[in-house]
Coordinates of C-alpha atoms in Angstrom, one line a residue:
X1 CA 20.2 1.0 18.8
X2 CA 17.0 0.2 21.2
X3 CA 16.7 3.8 21.8
X4 CA 13.6 5.5 20.1
X5 CA 14.2 7.5 16.8
X6 CA 11.1 8.8 15.2
X7 CA 7.6 7.3 14.9
X8 CA 6.6 4.6 12.2
X9 CA 3.5 2.1 12.3
X10 CA 3.3 -1.6 12.9
X11 CA 2.1 -1.8 9.4
X12 CA 5.3 -0.2 7.7
X13 CA 7.3 -2.7 9.6
X14 CA 5.2 -5.7 8.5
X15 CA 5.2 -4.3 5.1
X16 CA 9.2 -4.6 5.3
X17 CA 8.9 -7.9 6.2
X18 CA 6.6 -9.0 3.4
X19 CA 8.6 -7.4 0.8
X20 CA 11.6 -9.3 1.9
X21 CA 9.7 -12.8 2.3
X22 CA 8.4 -11.9 -1.4
X23 CA 12.2 -11.6 -2.7
X24 CA 12.9 -14.7 -0.7
X25 CA 10.1 -16.8 -2.7
X26 CA 11.4 -15.3 -6.5
X27 CA 14.8 -16.4 -5.4
X28 CA 13.5 -19.9 -3.9
X29 CA 12.0 -20.3 -7.1
X30 CA 14.8 -19.3 -9.2
X31 CA 17.1 -21.3 -7.2
X32 CA 14.9 -24.4 -7.5
X33 CA 14.7 -23.7 -11.5
X34 CA 18.5 -23.7 -11.5
X35 CA 19.2 -27.2 -9.9
X36 CA 16.0 -28.5 -12.2
X37 CA 18.6 -29.9 -14.3
X38 CA 19.4 -33.3 -16.2
X39 CA 22.7 -35.2 -16.8
X40 CA 22.8 -38.5 -18.6
X41 CA 26.4 -37.8 -20.2
X42 CA 28.6 -40.6 -19.3
X43 CA 31.3 -41.1 -16.9
X44 CA 33.0 -38.0 -17.3
X45 CA 30.3 -35.8 -19.3
X46 CA 31.5 -36.4 -22.8
X47 CA 28.7 -38.8 -24.0
X48 CA 31.3 -40.8 -25.2
X49 CA 28.7 -44.0 -24.7
X50 CA 25.6 -42.6 -24.9
X51 CA 23.6 -40.2 -27.6
X52 CA 22.9 -36.9 -26.3
X53 CA 19.6 -37.4 -27.4
X54 CA 18.7 -39.4 -24.6
X55 CA 19.3 -37.0 -22.0
X56 CA 17.0 -34.7 -23.8
X57 CA 14.3 -37.3 -23.8
X58 CA 14.2 -38.0 -20.5
X59 CA 14.9 -34.4 -19.4
X60 CA 11.8 -33.5 -21.3
X61 CA 9.7 -36.6 -19.5
X62 CA 11.1 -35.4 -16.0
X63 CA 10.4 -31.8 -16.9
X64 CA 14.0 -30.9 -16.2
X65 CA 16.3 -28.3 -18.4
X66 CA 19.5 -30.1 -20.1
X67 CA 22.8 -29.4 -18.2
X68 CA 24.7 -28.0 -21.0
X69 CA 27.9 -29.0 -19.8
X70 CA 28.9 -31.5 -16.7
X71 CA 31.3 -33.7 -15.6
X72 CA 30.3 -37.2 -14.4
X73 CA 27.9 -34.8 -12.0
X74 CA 26.0 -31.7 -12.3
X75 CA 28.1 -28.4 -11.5
X76 CA 27.8 -27.8 -7.7
X77 CA 27.6 -24.0 -7.9
X78 CA 24.1 -24.9 -8.6
X79 CA 23.4 -26.7 -5.5
X80 CA 25.5 -24.0 -3.7
X81 CA 23.3 -21.4 -5.0
X82 CA 19.9 -23.5 -3.6
X83 CA 21.4 -23.9 0.0
X84 CA 22.7 -20.3 0.0
X85 CA 18.9 -19.1 -1.0
X86 CA 17.5 -21.4 2.2
X87 CA 20.0 -19.6 4.3
X88 CA 18.9 -16.0 3.1
X89 CA 15.4 -17.1 3.6
X90 CA 16.3 -18.5 7.1
X91 CA 18.0 -15.1 7.9
X92 CA 14.6 -13.1 7.1
X93 CA 13.0 -15.5 9.6
X94 CA 15.3 -14.7 12.5
X95 CA 14.8 -11.1 11.8
X96 CA 11.3 -11.4 12.0
X97 CA 11.3 -13.9 15.1
X98 CA 13.9 -11.1 16.6
X99 CA 11.5 -8.5 15.9
X100 CA 8.5 -10.3 17.9
X101 CA 10.9 -11.4 20.5
X102 CA 11.7 -7.7 21.4
X103 CA 8.5 -6.4 21.0
X104 CA 7.1 -8.9 23.5
X105 CA 9.8 -7.9 26.1
X106 CA 8.3 -7.0 29.2
X107 CA 9.2 -3.2 29.2
X108 CA 8.0 -3.1 25.8
X109 CA 4.9 -5.7 25.1
X110 CA 3.9 -4.1 21.9
X111 CA 3.1 -7.6 20.4
X112 CA 3.7 -11.2 21.7
X113 CA 2.8 -14.8 20.5
X114 CA -0.3 -16.1 21.6
X115 CA -0.4 -17.8 24.9
X116 CA -3.0 -20.4 25.3
X117 CA -5.0 -21.1 28.6
X118 CA -2.8 -23.4 30.8
X119 CA 0.3 -23.2 28.7
X120 CA 3.4 -22.7 30.6
X121 CA 6.3 -20.1 30.2
X122 CA 8.5 -21.6 32.7
X123 CA 8.6 -24.5 34.4
X124 CA 9.9 -22.6 37.5
X125 CA 8.2 -19.1 37.1
X126 CA 4.5 -19.4 36.7
X127 CA 4.3 -15.7 35.5
X128 CA 6.3 -16.1 32.3
X129 CA 5.0 -15.7 29.0
X130 CA 8.3 -16.5 27.0
X131 CA 8.5 -16.3 23.1
X132 CA 9.1 -20.1 22.8
X133 CA 8.0 -20.1 19.3
X134 CA 10.3 -17.5 17.9
X135 CA 13.1 -18.4 20.0
X136 CA 13.0 -21.8 18.3
X137 CA 12.8 -20.3 14.8
X138 CA 15.7 -18.4 15.6
X139 CA 17.7 -21.6 16.3
X140 CA 16.3 -23.0 13.3
X141 CA 17.5 -20.5 11.1
X142 CA 21.3 -20.8 12.5
X143 CA 21.1 -24.7 11.2
X144 CA 19.6 -23.7 7.9
X145 CA 22.7 -21.2 7.7
X146 CA 25.2 -23.2 8.6
X147 CA 24.4 -25.9 5.6
X148 CA 25.4 -23.1 3.2
X149 CA 29.0 -23.2 4.1
X150 CA 29.7 -27.1 3.2
X151 CA 27.5 -26.4 -0.1
X152 CA 30.0 -24.1 -1.0
X153 CA 32.4 -26.4 -0.1
X154 CA 31.2 -28.9 -2.6
X155 CA 31.8 -26.5 -5.6
X156 CA 35.3 -27.0 -5.5
X157 CA 35.9 -31.0 -6.9
X158 CA 38.7 -32.8 -8.4
X159 CA 38.8 -32.9 -12.0
X160 CA 35.8 -34.7 -13.6
X161 CA 34.3 -35.5 -10.0
X162 CA 35.4 -36.7 -6.5
X163 CA 32.9 -38.0 -4.1
X164 CA 33.9 -35.6 -1.5
X165 CA 30.7 -33.9 -1.6
X166 CA 28.7 -36.8 -1.8
X167 CA 28.5 -37.4 2.1
X168 CA 27.8 -34.1 2.9
X169 CA 24.7 -33.6 0.4
X170 CA 23.2 -36.6 1.8
X171 CA 23.2 -35.1 5.3
X172 CA 22.3 -31.3 4.3
X173 CA 19.7 -32.1 1.7
X174 CA 16.9 -33.3 3.8
X175 CA 18.4 -31.3 7.0
X176 CA 18.3 -27.9 5.4
X177 CA 15.0 -28.3 3.6
X178 CA 12.9 -30.1 6.2
X179 CA 14.3 -27.6 9.0
X180 CA 13.4 -24.7 6.8
X181 CA 9.8 -25.9 5.6
X182 CA 9.3 -26.7 9.7
X183 CA 10.5 -22.8 10.5
X184 CA 8.2 -21.5 8.1
X185 CA 5.1 -23.0 8.7
X186 CA 5.7 -22.3 12.6
X187 CA 6.5 -18.5 11.8
X188 CA 3.3 -18.8 9.9
X189 CA 1.5 -20.0 12.7
X190 CA 2.9 -17.2 14.8
X191 CA 1.7 -14.4 12.4
X192 CA -1.5 -16.0 12.4
X193 CA -2.3 -15.8 16.2
X194 CA 0.1 -12.8 16.9
X195 CA -1.3 -10.5 19.7
X196 CA -0.8 -6.9 19.0
X197 CA -1.2 -4.2 21.6
X198 CA -1.6 -0.5 20.1
X199 CA -2.2 1.1 23.5
X200 CA 1.1 0.1 24.3
X201 CA 2.6 1.1 21.4
X202 CA 1.1 4.6 21.8
X203 CA 2.1 4.3 25.6
X204 CA 5.8 3.8 24.6
X205 CA 5.6 6.6 21.9
X206 CA 4.8 9.0 24.8
X207 CA 7.1 7.8 27.3
X208 CA 9.7 10.2 26.2
X209 CA 7.8 13.3 26.6
X210 CA 7.8 14.1 22.8
X211 CA 11.2 13.4 22.0
X212 CA 10.6 11.8 19.0
X213 CA 9.7 15.2 17.2
X214 CA 13.4 16.4 17.7
X215 CA 14.6 16.4 14.0
X216 CA 11.2 18.5 13.2
X217 CA 12.1 21.3 15.6
X218 CA 15.8 21.5 14.5
X219 CA 14.8 21.3 11.0
X220 CA 12.5 24.2 11.6
X221 CA 14.6 26.2 13.3
X222 CA 17.4 26.0 10.6
X223 CA 14.5 27.1 8.1
X224 CA 14.0 30.2 10.6
X225 CA 17.5 31.2 9.9
X226 CA 19.2 29.3 12.8
X227 CA 22.5 27.7 11.9
X228 CA 22.2 23.8 12.0
X229 CA 24.9 23.8 14.6
X230 CA 23.4 26.0 17.0
X231 CA 20.0 24.4 16.2
X232 CA 21.0 21.2 17.1
X233 CA 22.8 22.5 20.4
X234 CA 19.3 24.4 21.2
X235 CA 17.3 21.2 20.7
X236 CA 19.7 18.6 22.2
X237 CA 20.0 21.1 25.6
X238 CA 16.4 20.7 25.9
X239 CA 16.1 17.5 25.0
X240 CA 18.7 16.3 27.5
X241 CA 16.7 18.1 30.2
X242 CA 13.7 15.8 28.9
X243 CA 15.6 12.8 29.3
X244 CA 16.9 13.4 33.0
X245 CA 14.0 15.4 34.6
X246 CA 11.1 13.5 33.0
X247 CA 9.7 17.0 31.7
X248 CA 7.8 18.0 28.6
X249 CA 9.6 18.3 25.8
X250 CA 7.6 20.8 23.9
X251 CA 7.1 22.7 27.2
X252 CA 10.8 23.2 27.4
X253 CA 11.2 24.3 24.0
X254 CA 8.4 27.0 24.2
X255 CA 10.2 28.4 27.3
X256 CA 13.6 28.7 25.7
X257 CA 14.3 32.4 24.5
X258 CA 16.2 31.1 21.8
X259 CA 13.5 28.8 20.3
X260 CA 10.7 31.4 21.3
X261 CA 12.6 33.9 19.3
X262 CA 12.4 32.0 16.0
X263 CA 9.4 29.7 16.3
X264 CA 5.7 31.0 17.4
X265 CA 4.1 28.9 20.0
X266 CA 1.6 27.9 17.1
X267 CA 4.5 26.9 14.7
X268 CA 6.2 25.0 17.6
X269 CA 3.0 22.9 18.5
X270 CA 2.6 21.9 14.5
X271 CA 6.1 20.4 14.9
X272 CA 4.8 18.0 17.3
X273 CA 1.9 16.5 15.2
X274 CA 2.3 12.5 15.1
X275 CA 0.5 12.7 11.7
X276 CA 3.5 14.2 9.9
X277 CA 5.6 11.1 10.2
X278 CA 2.8 8.9 8.6
X279 CA 1.4 10.9 5.8
X280 CA 3.2 8.4 3.0
X281 CA 2.4 5.5 4.6
X282 CA 0.0 4.6 1.9
X283 CA 2.6 5.2 -0.6
X284 CA 4.8 2.3 0.8
X285 CA 1.8 0.1 1.1
X286 CA 1.3 0.6 -2.7
X287 CA 4.8 0.1 -3.3
X288 CA 4.6 -3.1 -1.6
X289 CA 1.3 -4.6 -2.4
X290 CA 0.1 -2.7 -5.3
X291 CA -3.0 -0.6 -6.1
X292 CA -6.2 -2.1 -4.3

């Protein structure tokens, strides 16, 4: 929602993208395998004037599978699955590009695209360092997704075949693959040179005076015997003061008699340990990258 929640690490964020692109790669390999089929079965697919062994021979020589049943053409559900896979991968590209664009915003600035000496961000405003590469990737992703719909429309052809799909595929075939290839290469370059600012991450984390630990306080109060409804009201009351007054959340809680009646100062202070939120990061990494 654009509002601070609980702490995570930039590494976990990138691990999520890594896992997503790993799934995309697996989908693409499967989608390519699905369309790598051969059909030499005659005008309507019945082998009336050609022996099926010819098809098998040619398919073997070309490293293709045999289409088990075709009309004049290979069924286009295969192609639709391929273009849909390209569209999903494009969406993953856009998700990462959007993340970088948000991180590069002036008021965030936790990461940004590499900006070379003499590069222009804006022709009118010399101070600008715009995320032009990830914005470009976002636009390319829209293009690739747009090719999935006509590929789906190509599945329903009349009888043994009409040619309504042919003109579509002549356009979307090269365009979708070239656009996605370019976008992937561009994003790889962005990530390779991505500039990361850990100090700004810490600064932003500290901006709200410890509010990111509110759930831990809420749970601790409930474990100390306070009803959840009352605990929520107590924590929220102090959280709203922190929002409005720029006060220190822990200090407000420590001065609240309802909090101090349930939690000692050492117990309260322990709830503001940042390491609590990152204690299982290595478990996530092992799930994504395997044991090293």
